[in-house]
Coordinates of C-alpha atoms in Angstrom, one line a residue:
M6 CA -11.1 -3.3 14.3
H7 CA -9.4 0.0 14.0
A8 CA -10.9 2.8 16.0
V9 CA -11.0 6.2 14.2
P10 CA -9.1 8.7 16.3
D11 CA -10.5 12.1 17.0
Q12 CA -7.6 14.1 15.5
G13 CA -5.3 12.7 12.8
G14 CA -4.7 9.2 14.0
V15 CA -2.1 7.5 16.1
S16 CA 1.5 6.5 15.6
G17 CA 4.3 5.0 17.6
Q18 CA 2.0 3.2 20.0
K19 CA 3.5 0.5 22.2
R20 CA 2.1 -2.9 23.2
G21 CA 3.6 -3.7 26.6
D22 CA 7.3 -2.8 26.4
T23 CA 7.7 -3.6 22.7
T24 CA 7.4 -0.9 20.0
M25 CA 4.9 -2.0 17.4
A26 CA 6.0 -2.5 13.8
R27 CA 5.5 0.3 11.3
M28 CA 4.2 -1.4 8.1
K29 CA 5.7 -0.2 4.8
F30 CA 5.9 -1.2 1.2
L31 CA 9.1 -1.3 -0.9
C32 CA 9.4 -2.2 -4.6
D33 CA 12.8 -3.4 -5.8
S34 CA 12.9 -2.1 -9.4
D35 CA 15.8 -4.4 -10.2
R36 CA 13.5 -7.4 -9.6
C37 CA 10.2 -6.2 -10.9
I38 CA 9.3 -7.8 -14.3
E39 CA 6.0 -6.0 -14.9
C40 CA 4.0 -9.1 -14.7
N41 CA 1.1 -7.3 -12.9
A42 CA 0.5 -10.2 -10.6
C43 CA 0.3 -7.7 -7.7
V44 CA -2.4 -5.7 -9.5
T45 CA -4.5 -8.8 -10.3
A46 CA -4.1 -10.3 -6.8
C47 CA -5.3 -7.0 -5.2
K48 CA -8.3 -6.8 -7.4
N49 CA -9.3 -10.4 -6.8
E50 CA -8.7 -10.4 -3.0
N51 CA -10.6 -7.1 -2.4
E52 CA -13.2 -7.3 -5.3
V53 CA -12.1 -3.8 -6.4
P54 CA -14.7 -2.2 -8.8
W55 CA -14.0 -2.5 -12.6
G56 CA -11.8 0.3 -13.8
I57 CA -10.2 1.0 -10.4
N58 CA -6.8 -0.3 -9.4
R59 CA -5.6 0.1 -5.9
R60 CA -2.2 -0.9 -7.1
R61 CA -0.6 -0.4 -10.5
V62 CA 2.8 -1.0 -12.2
V63 CA 4.5 2.0 -13.7
T64 CA 7.3 1.5 -16.3
I65 CA 9.9 4.1 -17.0
N66 CA 11.8 4.3 -20.3
D67 CA 9.7 1.5 -21.7
G68 CA 11.5 -0.4 -24.4
K69 CA 14.7 1.7 -24.0
P70 CA 18.0 1.1 -22.2
G71 CA 17.6 1.5 -18.5
E72 CA 13.9 0.4 -18.5
R73 CA 12.6 0.0 -15.0
S74 CA 9.2 -1.0 -13.6
I75 CA 7.9 -0.3 -10.1
S76 CA 4.7 -1.4 -8.4
M77 CA 2.9 1.6 -6.8
A78 CA 0.0 2.0 -4.4
C79 CA -0.6 3.9 -1.2
M80 CA 2.7 4.2 0.6
H81 CA 1.1 4.7 4.0
C82 CA 3.1 7.8 4.7
T83 CA 4.3 8.7 8.1
D84 CA 2.9 12.3 7.7
A85 CA 0.2 11.5 5.1
P86 CA -0.7 14.5 2.9
C87 CA -4.2 13.0 2.2
A88 CA -5.0 13.2 5.9
A89 CA -3.7 16.8 6.1
V90 CA -6.1 18.1 3.5
C91 CA -9.2 16.0 4.3
P92 CA -11.9 18.4 5.5
T93 CA -13.8 15.7 7.4
D94 CA -10.7 14.1 9.1
C95 CA -11.8 10.7 7.7
F96 CA -8.1 9.5 7.4
F97 CA -6.4 7.9 10.3
T98 CA -3.2 6.0 11.1
T99 CA -3.3 2.6 12.9
A100 CA -0.9 1.6 15.6
D101 CA 0.9 -0.4 12.9
G102 CA 1.4 2.7 10.8
V103 CA -1.2 1.8 8.2
V104 CA -3.1 4.8 6.7
L105 CA -6.8 4.0 6.5
H106 CA -10.0 6.1 6.0
S107 CA -13.6 5.9 7.0
K108 CA -16.0 5.8 4.1
D109 CA -18.8 6.8 6.6
L110 CA -17.0 10.2 7.1
C111 CA -15.7 10.6 3.5
I112 CA -17.7 13.1 1.4
G113 CA -16.0 12.4 -1.9
C114 CA -14.5 15.8 -2.3
G115 CA -11.3 14.5 -4.0
Y116 CA -8.9 16.7 -2.0
C117 CA -6.9 13.6 -1.0
F118 CA -6.5 12.5 -4.7
Y119 CA -4.9 15.8 -5.6
A120 CA -2.7 15.8 -2.4
C121 CA -1.3 12.3 -2.8
P122 CA 1.9 12.2 -4.8
F123 CA 1.2 8.5 -5.7
G124 CA -2.4 9.0 -6.8
A125 CA -3.6 6.4 -4.3
P126 CA -7.1 7.6 -3.4
Q127 CA -9.5 7.2 -6.3
Y128 CA -13.1 7.5 -7.1
P129 CA -14.9 4.1 -7.4
R130 CA -16.7 5.1 -10.6
L131 CA -16.8 7.8 -13.3
G132 CA -19.4 10.5 -13.5
N133 CA -20.1 14.1 -12.7
F134 CA -18.7 15.5 -9.5
G135 CA -20.8 14.4 -6.6
T136 CA -21.9 11.2 -8.2
R137 CA -18.6 9.3 -8.2
G138 CA -19.0 8.0 -4.7
K139 CA -16.7 7.8 -1.6
M140 CA -12.9 7.6 -2.2
D141 CA -11.3 4.2 -2.4
K142 CA -7.6 3.3 -1.7
C143 CA -5.1 0.6 -0.8
T144 CA -5.8 -0.5 2.8
Y145 CA -2.6 -2.6 3.2
C146 CA -5.1 -5.5 3.4
A147 CA -6.0 -4.1 6.9
G148 CA -9.7 -3.5 6.4
G149 CA -11.3 -0.5 7.9
P150 CA -13.0 0.9 11.1
E151 CA -15.6 -1.9 11.2
A152 CA -15.1 -5.1 13.2
D153 CA -12.4 -7.3 11.8
N154 CA -13.4 -9.7 9.0
T155 CA -17.1 -8.9 9.1
P156 CA -19.3 -8.7 5.9
A157 CA -19.7 -4.9 6.5
E158 CA -15.9 -4.4 6.6
Y159 CA -15.3 -6.5 3.5
A160 CA -18.0 -4.7 1.5
K161 CA -16.5 -1.3 2.2
Y162 CA -12.8 -2.0 2.4
G163 CA -12.0 -5.5 1.2
A164 CA -10.0 -8.2 3.0
N165 CA -8.4 -7.8 6.4
R166 CA -5.4 -10.1 6.1
L167 CA -3.5 -8.3 8.8
A168 CA -6.1 -9.4 11.4
E169 CA -5.3 -12.9 10.3
G170 CA -1.6 -12.5 10.8
K171 CA -0.9 -12.3 7.0
L172 CA 0.8 -9.8 4.8
P173 CA -0.9 -7.9 1.9
I174 CA -1.8 -10.2 -0.9
C175 CA 0.1 -8.1 -3.5
A176 CA 3.5 -8.8 -1.8
E177 CA 2.6 -12.5 -1.1
M178 CA 1.9 -13.0 -4.8
C179 CA 5.1 -11.3 -6.2
S180 CA 7.0 -14.1 -8.0
T181 CA 10.3 -12.3 -7.9
K182 CA 9.9 -10.8 -4.4
A183 CA 10.3 -7.4 -5.9
L184 CA 7.4 -6.1 -3.8
L185 CA 8.2 -6.3 -0.1
A186 CA 5.7 -5.6 2.7
G187 CA 6.0 -5.7 6.5
D188 CA 7.9 -4.0 9.3
G189 CA 9.8 -1.0 7.7
D190 CA 13.0 -1.8 9.6
I191 CA 13.1 -5.4 8.4
I192 CA 12.3 -4.4 4.8
A193 CA 15.1 -1.8 4.9
Q194 CA 17.5 -4.5 6.1
I195 CA 16.5 -6.9 3.4
Y196 CA 16.9 -4.2 0.7
A197 CA 20.3 -3.1 2.1
E198 CA 21.5 -6.7 1.9
R199 CA 20.4 -6.9 -1.7
V200 CA 22.1 -3.7 -2.6
T201 CA 25.3 -4.8 -0.9
R202 CA 25.4 -8.0 -2.9
R203 CA 24.8 -6.1 -6.2
G204 CA 27.6 -3.7 -5.5
Y205 CA 25.5 -0.5 -5.2
G206 CA 25.8 2.2 -2.6
S207 CA 28.4 4.3 -0.8
G208 CA 31.8 2.7 -0.9
A209 CA 30.8 -0.1 -3.3
W210 CA 32.4 1.7 -6.3
G211 CA 36.2 2.2 -6.2
W212 CA 39.0 2.7 -8.7
R213 CA 39.4 -1.1 -9.2
T214 CA 35.7 -1.5 -9.8
A215 CA 35.2 1.4 -12.2
Y216 CA 38.5 1.1 -14.1
K217 CA 40.9 -1.5 -15.3
D218 CA 43.8 -1.9 -12.9
M219 CA 46.6 -0.3 -14.9
T220 CA 49.3 -1.4 -12.4
T221 CA 49.1 -5.0 -13.7
G222 CA 50.0 -6.4 -17.1

């Protein structure tokens, strides 16, 4: 269960002498094949209403040279803009750095939708303003303020895999491991190793890499 803080949530908490992990997502666009397995897995695991996608795959330069796809959802920002504009302070950050919200406090004003650069918060249904319900968003498979893995929590927020020691289902189901989830420091290390092997990044490109060595032959 995640307690709703009084003002804006908590971050950087410690358990004993060990700093708790800060959970993050990262999508490696060089590995994403636009299979949409992450989207389907999320909908099935959390029984997301028809027409609503907590996660979606965006393709840039579709069908053209340099085409890239990236899986997008709530990025669980360190300084979340959705929380900054919410008039009821329904958003909060868990000790693991996951940005959640209380649907009991949400009034469905939609401010968070306009503030989020990723379009993560969404209305659960179409209709006139005031009839579209409480906002819904990716929970990082961490449930909500209710007790862990209870019917009430699942009905409002979906599965709470983090309470079971599991990662979000979207990342677990990614066949190419393009979508990474977990401790932000570990994810950054994994991606840095991938980039180093590919030859990207500062210092990877030099004269011998970019041009034929004119000193031989």
